[in-house]
Every structure is written in structure tokens, then in C-alpha cells.
Short mmCIF file of C-alpha atoms in Angstrom, two decimals:
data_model
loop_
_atom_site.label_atom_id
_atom_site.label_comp_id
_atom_site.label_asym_id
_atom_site.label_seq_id
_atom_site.Cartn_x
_atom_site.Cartn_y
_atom_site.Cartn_z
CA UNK A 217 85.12 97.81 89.23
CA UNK A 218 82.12 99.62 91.37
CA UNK A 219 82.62 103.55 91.08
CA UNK A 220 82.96 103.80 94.61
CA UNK A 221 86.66 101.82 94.26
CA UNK A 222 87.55 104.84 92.57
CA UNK A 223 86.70 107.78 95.21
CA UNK A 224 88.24 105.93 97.41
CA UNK A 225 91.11 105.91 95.47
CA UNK A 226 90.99 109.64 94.73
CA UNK A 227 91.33 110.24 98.81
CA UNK A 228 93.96 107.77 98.92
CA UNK A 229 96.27 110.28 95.81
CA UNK A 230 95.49 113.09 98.67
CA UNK A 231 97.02 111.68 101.38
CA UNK A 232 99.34 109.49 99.50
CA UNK A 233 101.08 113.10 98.38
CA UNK A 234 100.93 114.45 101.80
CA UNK A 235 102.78 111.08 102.66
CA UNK A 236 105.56 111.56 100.35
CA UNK A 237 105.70 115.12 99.27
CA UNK A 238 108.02 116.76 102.22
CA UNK A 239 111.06 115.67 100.68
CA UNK A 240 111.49 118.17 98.53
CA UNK A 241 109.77 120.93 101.28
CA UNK A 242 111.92 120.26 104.43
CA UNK A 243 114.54 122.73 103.58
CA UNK A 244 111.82 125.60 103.20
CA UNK A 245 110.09 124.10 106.26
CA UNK A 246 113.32 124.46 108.39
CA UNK A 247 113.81 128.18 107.34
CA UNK A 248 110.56 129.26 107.41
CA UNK A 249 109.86 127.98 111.18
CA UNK A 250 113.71 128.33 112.24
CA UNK A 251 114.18 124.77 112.95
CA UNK A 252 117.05 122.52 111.61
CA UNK A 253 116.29 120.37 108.43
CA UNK A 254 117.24 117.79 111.18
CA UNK A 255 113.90 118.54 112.80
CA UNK A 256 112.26 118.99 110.51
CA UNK A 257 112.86 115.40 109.05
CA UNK A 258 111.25 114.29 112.07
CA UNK A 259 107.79 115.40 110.57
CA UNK A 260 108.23 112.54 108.26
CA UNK A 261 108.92 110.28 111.30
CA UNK A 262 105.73 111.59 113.16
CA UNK A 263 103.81 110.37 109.71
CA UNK A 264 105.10 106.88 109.38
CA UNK A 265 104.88 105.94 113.20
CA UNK A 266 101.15 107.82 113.14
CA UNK A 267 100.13 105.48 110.40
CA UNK A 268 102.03 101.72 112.12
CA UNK A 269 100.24 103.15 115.86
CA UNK A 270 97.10 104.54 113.86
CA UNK A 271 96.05 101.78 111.84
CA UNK A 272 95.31 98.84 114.13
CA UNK A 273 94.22 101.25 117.09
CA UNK A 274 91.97 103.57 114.55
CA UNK A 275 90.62 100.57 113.17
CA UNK A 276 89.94 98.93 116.40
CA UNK A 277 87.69 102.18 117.63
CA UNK A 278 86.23 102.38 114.02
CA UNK A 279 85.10 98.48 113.65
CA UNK A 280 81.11 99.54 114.91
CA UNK A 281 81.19 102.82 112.66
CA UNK A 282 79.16 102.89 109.64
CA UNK A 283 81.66 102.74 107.02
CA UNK A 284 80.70 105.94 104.85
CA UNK A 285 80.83 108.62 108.19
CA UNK A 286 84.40 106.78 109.52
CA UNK A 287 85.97 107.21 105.45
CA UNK A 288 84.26 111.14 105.72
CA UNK A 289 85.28 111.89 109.50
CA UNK A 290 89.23 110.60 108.54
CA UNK A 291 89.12 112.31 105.68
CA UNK A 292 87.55 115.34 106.95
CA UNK A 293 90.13 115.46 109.66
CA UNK A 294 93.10 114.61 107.85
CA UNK A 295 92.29 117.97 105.72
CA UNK A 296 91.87 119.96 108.75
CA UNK A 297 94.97 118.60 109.79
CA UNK A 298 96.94 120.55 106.51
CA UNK A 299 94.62 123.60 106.76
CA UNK A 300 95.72 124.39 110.46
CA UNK A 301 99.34 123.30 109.62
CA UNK A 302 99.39 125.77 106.34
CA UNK A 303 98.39 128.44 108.77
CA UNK A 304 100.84 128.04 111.40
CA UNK A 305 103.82 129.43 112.66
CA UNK A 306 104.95 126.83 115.04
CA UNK A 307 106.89 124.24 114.16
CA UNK A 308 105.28 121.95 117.50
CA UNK A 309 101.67 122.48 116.01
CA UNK A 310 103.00 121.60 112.86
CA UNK A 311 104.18 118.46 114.48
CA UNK A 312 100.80 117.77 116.07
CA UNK A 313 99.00 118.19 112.93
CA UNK A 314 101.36 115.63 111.21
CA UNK A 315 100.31 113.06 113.90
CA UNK A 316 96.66 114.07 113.76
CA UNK A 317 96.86 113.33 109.78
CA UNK A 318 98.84 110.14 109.79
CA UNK A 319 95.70 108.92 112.55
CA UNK A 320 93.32 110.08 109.90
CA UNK A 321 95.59 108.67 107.24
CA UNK A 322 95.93 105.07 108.94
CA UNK A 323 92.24 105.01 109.71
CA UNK A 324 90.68 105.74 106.35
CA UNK A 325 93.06 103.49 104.83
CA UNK A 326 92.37 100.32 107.05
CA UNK A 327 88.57 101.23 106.65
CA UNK A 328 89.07 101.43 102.82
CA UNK A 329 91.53 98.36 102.59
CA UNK A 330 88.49 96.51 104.36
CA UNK A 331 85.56 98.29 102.42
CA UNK A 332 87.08 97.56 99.05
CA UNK A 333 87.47 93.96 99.41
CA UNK A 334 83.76 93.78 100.28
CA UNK A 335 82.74 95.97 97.58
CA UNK A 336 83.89 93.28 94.76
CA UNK A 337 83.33 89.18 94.30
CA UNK A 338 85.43 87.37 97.19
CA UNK A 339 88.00 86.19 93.81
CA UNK A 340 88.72 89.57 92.93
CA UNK A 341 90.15 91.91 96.45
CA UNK A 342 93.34 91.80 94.15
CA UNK A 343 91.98 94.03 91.21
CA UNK A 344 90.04 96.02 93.88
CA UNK A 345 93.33 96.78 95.77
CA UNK A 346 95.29 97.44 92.07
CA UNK A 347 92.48 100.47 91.99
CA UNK A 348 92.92 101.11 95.79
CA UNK A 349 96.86 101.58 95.42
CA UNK A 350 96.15 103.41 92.03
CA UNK A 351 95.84 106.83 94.43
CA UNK A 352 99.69 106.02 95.98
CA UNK A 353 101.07 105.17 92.65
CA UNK A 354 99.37 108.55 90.97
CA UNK A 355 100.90 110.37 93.85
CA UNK A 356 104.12 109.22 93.26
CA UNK A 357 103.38 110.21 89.03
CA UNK A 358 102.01 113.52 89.89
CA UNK A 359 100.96 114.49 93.56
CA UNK A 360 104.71 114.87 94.55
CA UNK A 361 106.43 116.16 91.93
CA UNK A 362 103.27 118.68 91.50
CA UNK A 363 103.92 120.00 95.28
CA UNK A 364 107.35 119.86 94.54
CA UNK A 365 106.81 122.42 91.71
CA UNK A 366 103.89 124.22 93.63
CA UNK A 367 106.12 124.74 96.32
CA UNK A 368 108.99 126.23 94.63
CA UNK A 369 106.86 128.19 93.30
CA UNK A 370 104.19 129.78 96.15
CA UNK A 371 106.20 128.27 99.13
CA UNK A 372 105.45 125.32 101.28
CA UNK A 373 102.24 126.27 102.98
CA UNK A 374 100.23 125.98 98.75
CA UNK A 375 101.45 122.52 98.88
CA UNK A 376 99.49 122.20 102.05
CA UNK A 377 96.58 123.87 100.97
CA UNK A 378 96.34 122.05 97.47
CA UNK A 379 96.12 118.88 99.91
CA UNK A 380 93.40 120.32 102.14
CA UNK A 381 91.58 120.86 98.22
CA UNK A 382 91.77 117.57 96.98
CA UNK A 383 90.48 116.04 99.90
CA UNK A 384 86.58 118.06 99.60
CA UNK A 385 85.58 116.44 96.21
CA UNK A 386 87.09 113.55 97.47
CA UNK A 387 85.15 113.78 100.89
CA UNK A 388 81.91 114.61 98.49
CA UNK A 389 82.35 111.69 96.22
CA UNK A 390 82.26 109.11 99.64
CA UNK A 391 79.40 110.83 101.05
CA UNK A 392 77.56 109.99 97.53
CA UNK A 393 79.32 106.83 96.73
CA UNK A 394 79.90 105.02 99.36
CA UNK A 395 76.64 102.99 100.88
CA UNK A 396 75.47 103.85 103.98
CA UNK A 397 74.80 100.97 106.79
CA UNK A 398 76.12 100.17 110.00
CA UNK A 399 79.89 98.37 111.33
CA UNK A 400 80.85 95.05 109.78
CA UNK A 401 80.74 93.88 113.24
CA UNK A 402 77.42 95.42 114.36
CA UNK A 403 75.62 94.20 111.51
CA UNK A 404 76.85 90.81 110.72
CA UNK A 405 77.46 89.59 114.13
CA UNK A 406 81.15 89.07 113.53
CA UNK A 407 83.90 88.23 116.04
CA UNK A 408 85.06 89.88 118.93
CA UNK A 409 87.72 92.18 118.41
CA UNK A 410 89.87 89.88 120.87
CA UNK A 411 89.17 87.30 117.91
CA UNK A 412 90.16 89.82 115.34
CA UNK A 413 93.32 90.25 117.23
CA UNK A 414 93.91 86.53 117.74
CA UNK A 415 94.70 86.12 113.89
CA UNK A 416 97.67 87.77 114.29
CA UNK A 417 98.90 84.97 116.14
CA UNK A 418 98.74 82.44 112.78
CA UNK A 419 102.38 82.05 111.14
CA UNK A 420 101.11 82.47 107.47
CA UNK A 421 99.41 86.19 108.37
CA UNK A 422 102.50 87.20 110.09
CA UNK A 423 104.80 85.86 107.18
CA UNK A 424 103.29 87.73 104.61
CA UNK A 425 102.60 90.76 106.44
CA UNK A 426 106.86 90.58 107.16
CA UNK A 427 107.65 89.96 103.66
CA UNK A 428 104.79 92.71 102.29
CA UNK A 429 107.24 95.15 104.70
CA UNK A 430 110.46 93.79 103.64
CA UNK A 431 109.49 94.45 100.20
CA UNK A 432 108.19 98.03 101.01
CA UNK A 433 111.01 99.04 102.93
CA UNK A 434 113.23 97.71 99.77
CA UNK A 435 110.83 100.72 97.92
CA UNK A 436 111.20 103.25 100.03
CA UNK A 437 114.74 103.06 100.73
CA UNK A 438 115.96 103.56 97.05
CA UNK A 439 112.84 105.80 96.14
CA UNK A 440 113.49 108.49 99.30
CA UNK A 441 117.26 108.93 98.33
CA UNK A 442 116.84 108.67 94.74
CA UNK A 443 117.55 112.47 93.74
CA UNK A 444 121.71 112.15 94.82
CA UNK A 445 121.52 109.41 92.65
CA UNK A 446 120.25 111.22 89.56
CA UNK A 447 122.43 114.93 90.51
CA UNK A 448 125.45 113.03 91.81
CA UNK A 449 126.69 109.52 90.40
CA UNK A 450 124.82 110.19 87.05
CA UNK A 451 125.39 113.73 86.57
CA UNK A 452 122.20 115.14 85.59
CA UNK A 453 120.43 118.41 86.39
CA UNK A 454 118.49 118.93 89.41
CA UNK A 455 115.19 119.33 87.42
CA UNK A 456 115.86 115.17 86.37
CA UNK A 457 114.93 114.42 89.63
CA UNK A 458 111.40 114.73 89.08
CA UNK A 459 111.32 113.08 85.77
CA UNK A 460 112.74 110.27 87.18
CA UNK A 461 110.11 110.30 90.00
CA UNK A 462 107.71 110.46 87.58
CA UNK A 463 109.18 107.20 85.84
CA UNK A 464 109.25 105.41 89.08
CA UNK A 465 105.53 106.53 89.63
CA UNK A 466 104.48 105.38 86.52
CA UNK A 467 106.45 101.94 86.40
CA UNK A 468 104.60 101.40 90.28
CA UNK A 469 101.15 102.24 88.20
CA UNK A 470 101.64 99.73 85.44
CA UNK A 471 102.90 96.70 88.17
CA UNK A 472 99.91 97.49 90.53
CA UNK A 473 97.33 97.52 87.34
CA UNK A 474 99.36 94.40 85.92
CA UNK A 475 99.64 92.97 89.20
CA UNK A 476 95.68 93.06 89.72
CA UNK A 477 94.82 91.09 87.48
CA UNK A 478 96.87 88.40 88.44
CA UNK A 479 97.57 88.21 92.66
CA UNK A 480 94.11 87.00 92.51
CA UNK A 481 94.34 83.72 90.75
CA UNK A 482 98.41 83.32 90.26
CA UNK A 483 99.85 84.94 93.00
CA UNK A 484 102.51 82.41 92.93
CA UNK A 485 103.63 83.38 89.37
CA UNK A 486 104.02 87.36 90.36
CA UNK A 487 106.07 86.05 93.65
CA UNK A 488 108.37 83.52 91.32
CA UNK A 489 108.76 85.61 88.17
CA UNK A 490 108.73 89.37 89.92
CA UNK A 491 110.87 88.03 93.46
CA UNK A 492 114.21 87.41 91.72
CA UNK A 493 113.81 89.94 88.91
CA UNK A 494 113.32 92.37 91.77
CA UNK A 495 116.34 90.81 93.35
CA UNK A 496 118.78 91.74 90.04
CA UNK A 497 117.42 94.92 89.50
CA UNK A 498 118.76 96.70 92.58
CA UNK A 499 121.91 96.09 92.19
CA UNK A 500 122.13 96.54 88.08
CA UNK A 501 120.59 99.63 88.95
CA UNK A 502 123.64 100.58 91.33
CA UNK A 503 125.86 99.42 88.85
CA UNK A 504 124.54 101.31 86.13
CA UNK A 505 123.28 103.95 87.92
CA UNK A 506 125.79 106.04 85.80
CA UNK A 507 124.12 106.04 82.62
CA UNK A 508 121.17 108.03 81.91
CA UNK A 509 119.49 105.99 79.68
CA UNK A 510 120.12 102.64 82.11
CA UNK A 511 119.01 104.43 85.21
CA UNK A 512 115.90 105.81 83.62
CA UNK A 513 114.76 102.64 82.07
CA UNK A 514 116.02 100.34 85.79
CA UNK A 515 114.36 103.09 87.74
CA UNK A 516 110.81 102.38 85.39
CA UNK A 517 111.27 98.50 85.90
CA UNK A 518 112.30 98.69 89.57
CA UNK A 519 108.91 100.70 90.18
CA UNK A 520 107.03 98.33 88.21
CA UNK A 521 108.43 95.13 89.96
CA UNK A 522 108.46 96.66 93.78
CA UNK A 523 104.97 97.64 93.52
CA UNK A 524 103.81 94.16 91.44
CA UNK A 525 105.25 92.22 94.38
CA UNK A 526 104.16 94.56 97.05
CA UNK A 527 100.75 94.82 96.05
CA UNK A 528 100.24 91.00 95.70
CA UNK A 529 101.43 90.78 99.17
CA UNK A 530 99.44 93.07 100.78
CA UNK A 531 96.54 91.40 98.76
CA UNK A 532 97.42 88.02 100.38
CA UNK A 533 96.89 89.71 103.74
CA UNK A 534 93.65 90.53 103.26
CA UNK A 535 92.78 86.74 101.87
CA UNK A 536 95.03 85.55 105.30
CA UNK A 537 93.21 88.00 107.56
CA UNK A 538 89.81 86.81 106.48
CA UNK A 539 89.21 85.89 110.01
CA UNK A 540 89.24 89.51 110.89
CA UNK A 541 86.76 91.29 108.86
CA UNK A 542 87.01 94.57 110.50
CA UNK A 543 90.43 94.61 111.22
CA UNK A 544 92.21 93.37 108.03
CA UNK A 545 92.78 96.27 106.30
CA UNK A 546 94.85 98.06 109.59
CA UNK A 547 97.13 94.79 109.75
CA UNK A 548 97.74 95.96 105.81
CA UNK A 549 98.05 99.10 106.69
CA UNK A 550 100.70 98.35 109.24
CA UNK A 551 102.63 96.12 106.95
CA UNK A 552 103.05 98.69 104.14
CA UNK A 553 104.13 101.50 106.57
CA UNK A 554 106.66 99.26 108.63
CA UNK A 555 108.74 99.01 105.01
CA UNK A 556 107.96 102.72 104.63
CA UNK A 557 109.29 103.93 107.86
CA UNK A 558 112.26 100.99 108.64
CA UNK A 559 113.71 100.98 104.31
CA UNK A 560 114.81 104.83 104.59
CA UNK A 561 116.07 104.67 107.99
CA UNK A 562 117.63 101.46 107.25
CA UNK A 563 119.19 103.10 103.79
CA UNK A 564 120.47 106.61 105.77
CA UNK A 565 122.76 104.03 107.73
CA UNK A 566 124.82 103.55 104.19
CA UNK A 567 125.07 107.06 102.97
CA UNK A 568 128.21 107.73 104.73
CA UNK A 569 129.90 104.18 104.02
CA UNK A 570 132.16 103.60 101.07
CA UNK A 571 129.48 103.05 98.42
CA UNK A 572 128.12 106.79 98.88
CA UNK A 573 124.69 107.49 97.03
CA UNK A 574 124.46 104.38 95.66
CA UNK A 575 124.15 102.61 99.27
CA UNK A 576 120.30 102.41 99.29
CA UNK A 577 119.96 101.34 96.32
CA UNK A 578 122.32 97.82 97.58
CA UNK A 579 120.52 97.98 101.09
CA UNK A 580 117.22 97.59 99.04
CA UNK A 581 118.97 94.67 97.36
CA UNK A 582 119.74 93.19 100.52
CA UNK A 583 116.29 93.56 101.90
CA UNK A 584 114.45 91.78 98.78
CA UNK A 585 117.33 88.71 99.83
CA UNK A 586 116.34 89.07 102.56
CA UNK A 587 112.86 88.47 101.79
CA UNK A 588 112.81 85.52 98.41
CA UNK A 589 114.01 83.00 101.30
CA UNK A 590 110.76 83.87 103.49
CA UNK A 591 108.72 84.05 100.01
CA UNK A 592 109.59 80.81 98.11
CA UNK A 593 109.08 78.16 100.65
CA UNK A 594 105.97 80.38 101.01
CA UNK A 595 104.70 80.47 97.13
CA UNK A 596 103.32 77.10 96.94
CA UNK A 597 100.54 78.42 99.82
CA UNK A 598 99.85 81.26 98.17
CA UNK A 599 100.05 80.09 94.72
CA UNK A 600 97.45 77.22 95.78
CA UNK A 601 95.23 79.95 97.74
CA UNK A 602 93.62 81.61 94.56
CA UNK A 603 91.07 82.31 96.47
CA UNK A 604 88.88 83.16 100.04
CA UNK A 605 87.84 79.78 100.18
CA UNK A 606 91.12 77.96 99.90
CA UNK A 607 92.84 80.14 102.25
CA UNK A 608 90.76 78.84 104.71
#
């Protein structure tokens, strides 16, 4: 894989930590700016509707950039975003600067979605996306617990600022990696953007984009409320919870890496074999949830399979999107961060119901079920479509 894959993917552990890494800073948030934690939680709601609104309409005002100075302006911007909202004492600019960086987020990643597939052969976007997703799944292994653990430590705001300092050698390594050259569309006198925008009107792109989210939103629902889960039904420490982040991070790194190699040429295996082992594991992982050593090993697996499937989906949106060069990567983009914005709010709902903690983890059950009956019919297509050319 061309070096460039991974600076790209070194921007994309930045803001893949920013994404994920107010969890455990909301409570300090809310005290130290006199809000609820209420309100607060609505910065992570500004985030994930930024990135679903950013993507398609960054992209779209991106598509005649040169590629290198769109990937440094978002990136530039999104760490101006955390150095004015480490600095401020109002909880409405921090707001603003939470939109401003999911716009930057949404934008670099539907440029880089669309950059790495043209940076490899047309039969390999799959192991260019496995090194892609590599930043969110590192995140997830260290970014988050890390801020967790810087901001007990120095408060919220060194969180912040060790974001705003991993995006400059990140911003350094585009400006001397990445080629320069105009827009995809300038350059190659590719379709109209109206064109672009037309492919979303073909069943298969919009099936696997919907199936990409279900499977994302099954994710994000167990992984946002998995800390009750770990202090509550099994019992353990409050310091577990980032351990078993960690596991969860590092099971999503090996099924994106495994995953890679194969959602190029058998993406119909990963969607038969992973689909209904995904399926079990949800709800042997409520079921067992009690147990330690079961939840730490499920919790490992789970993170594997989820990010297996969910990368081999996104993958096939890229192949089905062919017909929109420019704009591929934001209709990615927007699949990935539907799951990550509807699975929480979808899990909150069963919090308060009989099952208690363990509700997310059955509503992410009932989202992959939701999804194997979309996928299977589907698996034959994408299982035949090994690559560009056959996806036609």
C-alpha cells in the first residue's frame, strides 16, 4: 500500500478520537461551562448530523479542488476547530466549533474515501479502505481511552489540545505525500455533479449504503453504552471500562485488516460467514454479559465481526458508486455516520425498559436482523462483483 494511504490514515485516528472521545468528558464539560450533561450530549449530536449534512454538501463544493489543498484546508480547519474550543468559555462557541469540525471531518473523509480508491489498482479499494479505517479502529484502541486518561488527568480542554497536535504532522505528511493536481472532475472531464447525484437513484447503491448503516448503527449502539455494562451487570471496576474499549478497538483492527484482504475478491464470503455470526453474538453477549471472561472475549469478537462486515460494505459503495467519482466517498461517508448517529439514539430508547444495561446490546441484535434479510438476497451481487468492472 502507497505511503500516502497511511497519512491519510493518521488524520483519520485524529478526528476519529475527537469523534468518539466525549463520552467519557461530558460530565467535566457540563461543570466546567455550567450546562447540564443533557446539553452537553448534544455536542455529540452536532458531530454526527455535521458529518451526514457535511459529507455530500462538502464534497459537492470540494469535487474541482485539487485533492492535496481540500485534505490540508479540512484538516487545517478541523484543528482550529479544537484549538478555539479548548480556549473557550462558552458552551454556544463550543457548539459552533463542534459543527465547524464535523464539516471538516465529513469533508476530508469523503475526499480521502475517494482519493484512496484511486491511489491503488481498481481490484484492491478494499485493502486501501482496511488502511483508511485503520485511523477509526486505532482511535477506538488508543485515541479514546488516551483522552479519557488525559482528561482525568489535566481536564477536558488537554484532550482538545492533544487533538489540535496530532492533526500538524498529520497536515505535514499530506502536504508531502499526497500528489498535487487538479479536481477529479476538472481534470478528467467527468460527469456533472447532477450525474453524480443521479446514482443515488440505483437500488443496489442505496441497498448497501442502508445495510453499511444498519450495521454501523448495530456498532455504535452497544459500543456507546458499553461502560454500564462492564460497572453494572458484570461487576467490574470502573477502570475495566477502558480495557474493554481497548478490546473492542483492537477486535475492529483485526476484522478491518482481515476484512481487506478479502471484500475485494469474496465479499460474499465476509457477508455469509460474518452476517449471522454477527447476528449470535449480540445477544450471547447480553446473555453472558455477566462473566468477565465471556464479555471480554464476545466484546473482542463482536468488534472484529461489526467492523469485518461494516467495512466490506462501505467498500461495496465505493465499487456501486463508481459512477460518481467525486462524490463516492461522501455517500460512504453518509452511510457510516447514519448507523453512528441513529444505533445510540435508537439504543437510549431501551435503557429504561425491563432489560436495563443490557438493552443495546439486544437493539444491536435486532438491527443486524434487521439487516441479513436486506444482505442475503443481496450476496450473490456482491459476491459476483469482485471487481470495478463487474459492478458495472
Amino acid at each position: 500500500m502507497p505511503l500516502p494511504l497511511y497519512l491519510l490514515a493518521l488524520a483519520v485516528f485524529a478526528m476519529g478520537t475527537s469523534e468518539f472521545m466525549l463520552a467519557g468528558l461530558l460530565p467535566d464539560i457540563a461543570s466546567d461551562l455550567d450546562v447540564s450533561v443533557g446539553t452537553a450530549g448534544t455536542l455529540t449530536s452536532a458531530f454526527a448530523i455535521g458529518m451526514i449534512v457535511g459529507a455530500p454538501l462538502v464534497a459537492a463544493l470540494a469535487r474541482n479542488w485539487p485533492r492535496r489543498s481540500s485534505l490540508l484546508g479540512f484538516i487545517l480547519a478541523f484543528a482550529a476547530a479544537h484549538a478555539v474550543g479548548a480556549l473557550t468559555t462558552s458552551f454556544p462557541v463550543l457548539f459552533a466549533t463542534r459543527v465547524v469540525a464535523a464539516l471538516a471531518n465529513a469533508g476530508f473523509l469523503a475526499v480521502a474515501l475517494t482519493a484512496a480508491a484511486t491511489l491503488v489498482p481498481a481490484g484492491k479499494k478494499g485493502r486501501a479502505l482496511a488502511v483508511l479505517l485503520s485511523g477509526t479502529t486505532m482511535a477506538t484502541i488508543a485515541g479514546v481511552p488516551g483522552g479519557s486518561v488525559l482528561g482525568t488527568l489535566f481536564g477536558w480542554r488537554a484532550t482538545f489540545w492533544a487533538v489540535t497536535a496530532l492533526c500538524l504532522p498529520a497536515a505535514l505528511g499530506i502536504l508531502k505525500g499526497i500528489p498535487t493536481g487538479r479536481g477529479q472532475a476538472e481534470t478528467t472531464g467527468g460527469p456533472a455533479l447532477r450525474a453524480e447525484l443521479a446514482q443515488l437513484t440505483r437500488p443496489r447503491l442505496i441497498l448497501v449504503m442502508l445495510l453499511g448503516a444498519l450495521v454501523n448503527a448495530a456498532t455504535f449502539a452497544s459500543f456507546t453504552f458499553l461502560a454500564p455494562v462492564v460497572t453494572g451487570t458484570a461487576g467490574l471496576d470502573e477502570w475495566w471500562i477502558s480495557a474493554v474499549l481497548v478490546l473492542f478497538g483492537a477486535g475492529s483492527f483485526v476484522g478491518v485488516t482481515v476484512a481487506g484482504r478479502l471484500s475485494d475478491q469474496r465479499p460474499g464470503l465476509v457477508i455469509t460467514v460474518g452476517g449471522p455470526l454477527l447476528l449470535l453474538g449480540w445477544p450471547a453477549l447480553a446473555m453472558l454479559a455477566d462473566e468477565p471472561v465471556a464479555l471480554f472475549a464476545l466484546v473482542f469478537v463482536q468488534g472484529a465481526l461489526s467492523f469485518a462486515l461494516g467495512s466490506t460494505l462501505i467498500t461495496r459503495v465505493l465499487y456501486e458508486a463508481a459512477g460518481a467519482p467525486t462524490m463516492a466517498g461522501s455517500y460512504a461517508t453518509a452511510a457510516l455516520n447514519v448507523g453512528a448517529a441513529s444505533g445510540p439514539l435508537i439504543a437510549a430508547t431501551t435503557l429504561n425498559t425491563a432489560v436495563g444495561d443490557l438493552g443495546p446490546l439486544w437493539a444491536s441484535g435486532l438491527l443486524v436482523a434487521v439487516a441479513l434479510p436486506i444482505a442475503f438476497p443481496l450476496r450473490t451481487v456482491v459476491a459476483a462483483g469482485r471487481s470495478a468492472e463487474v459492478l458495472q
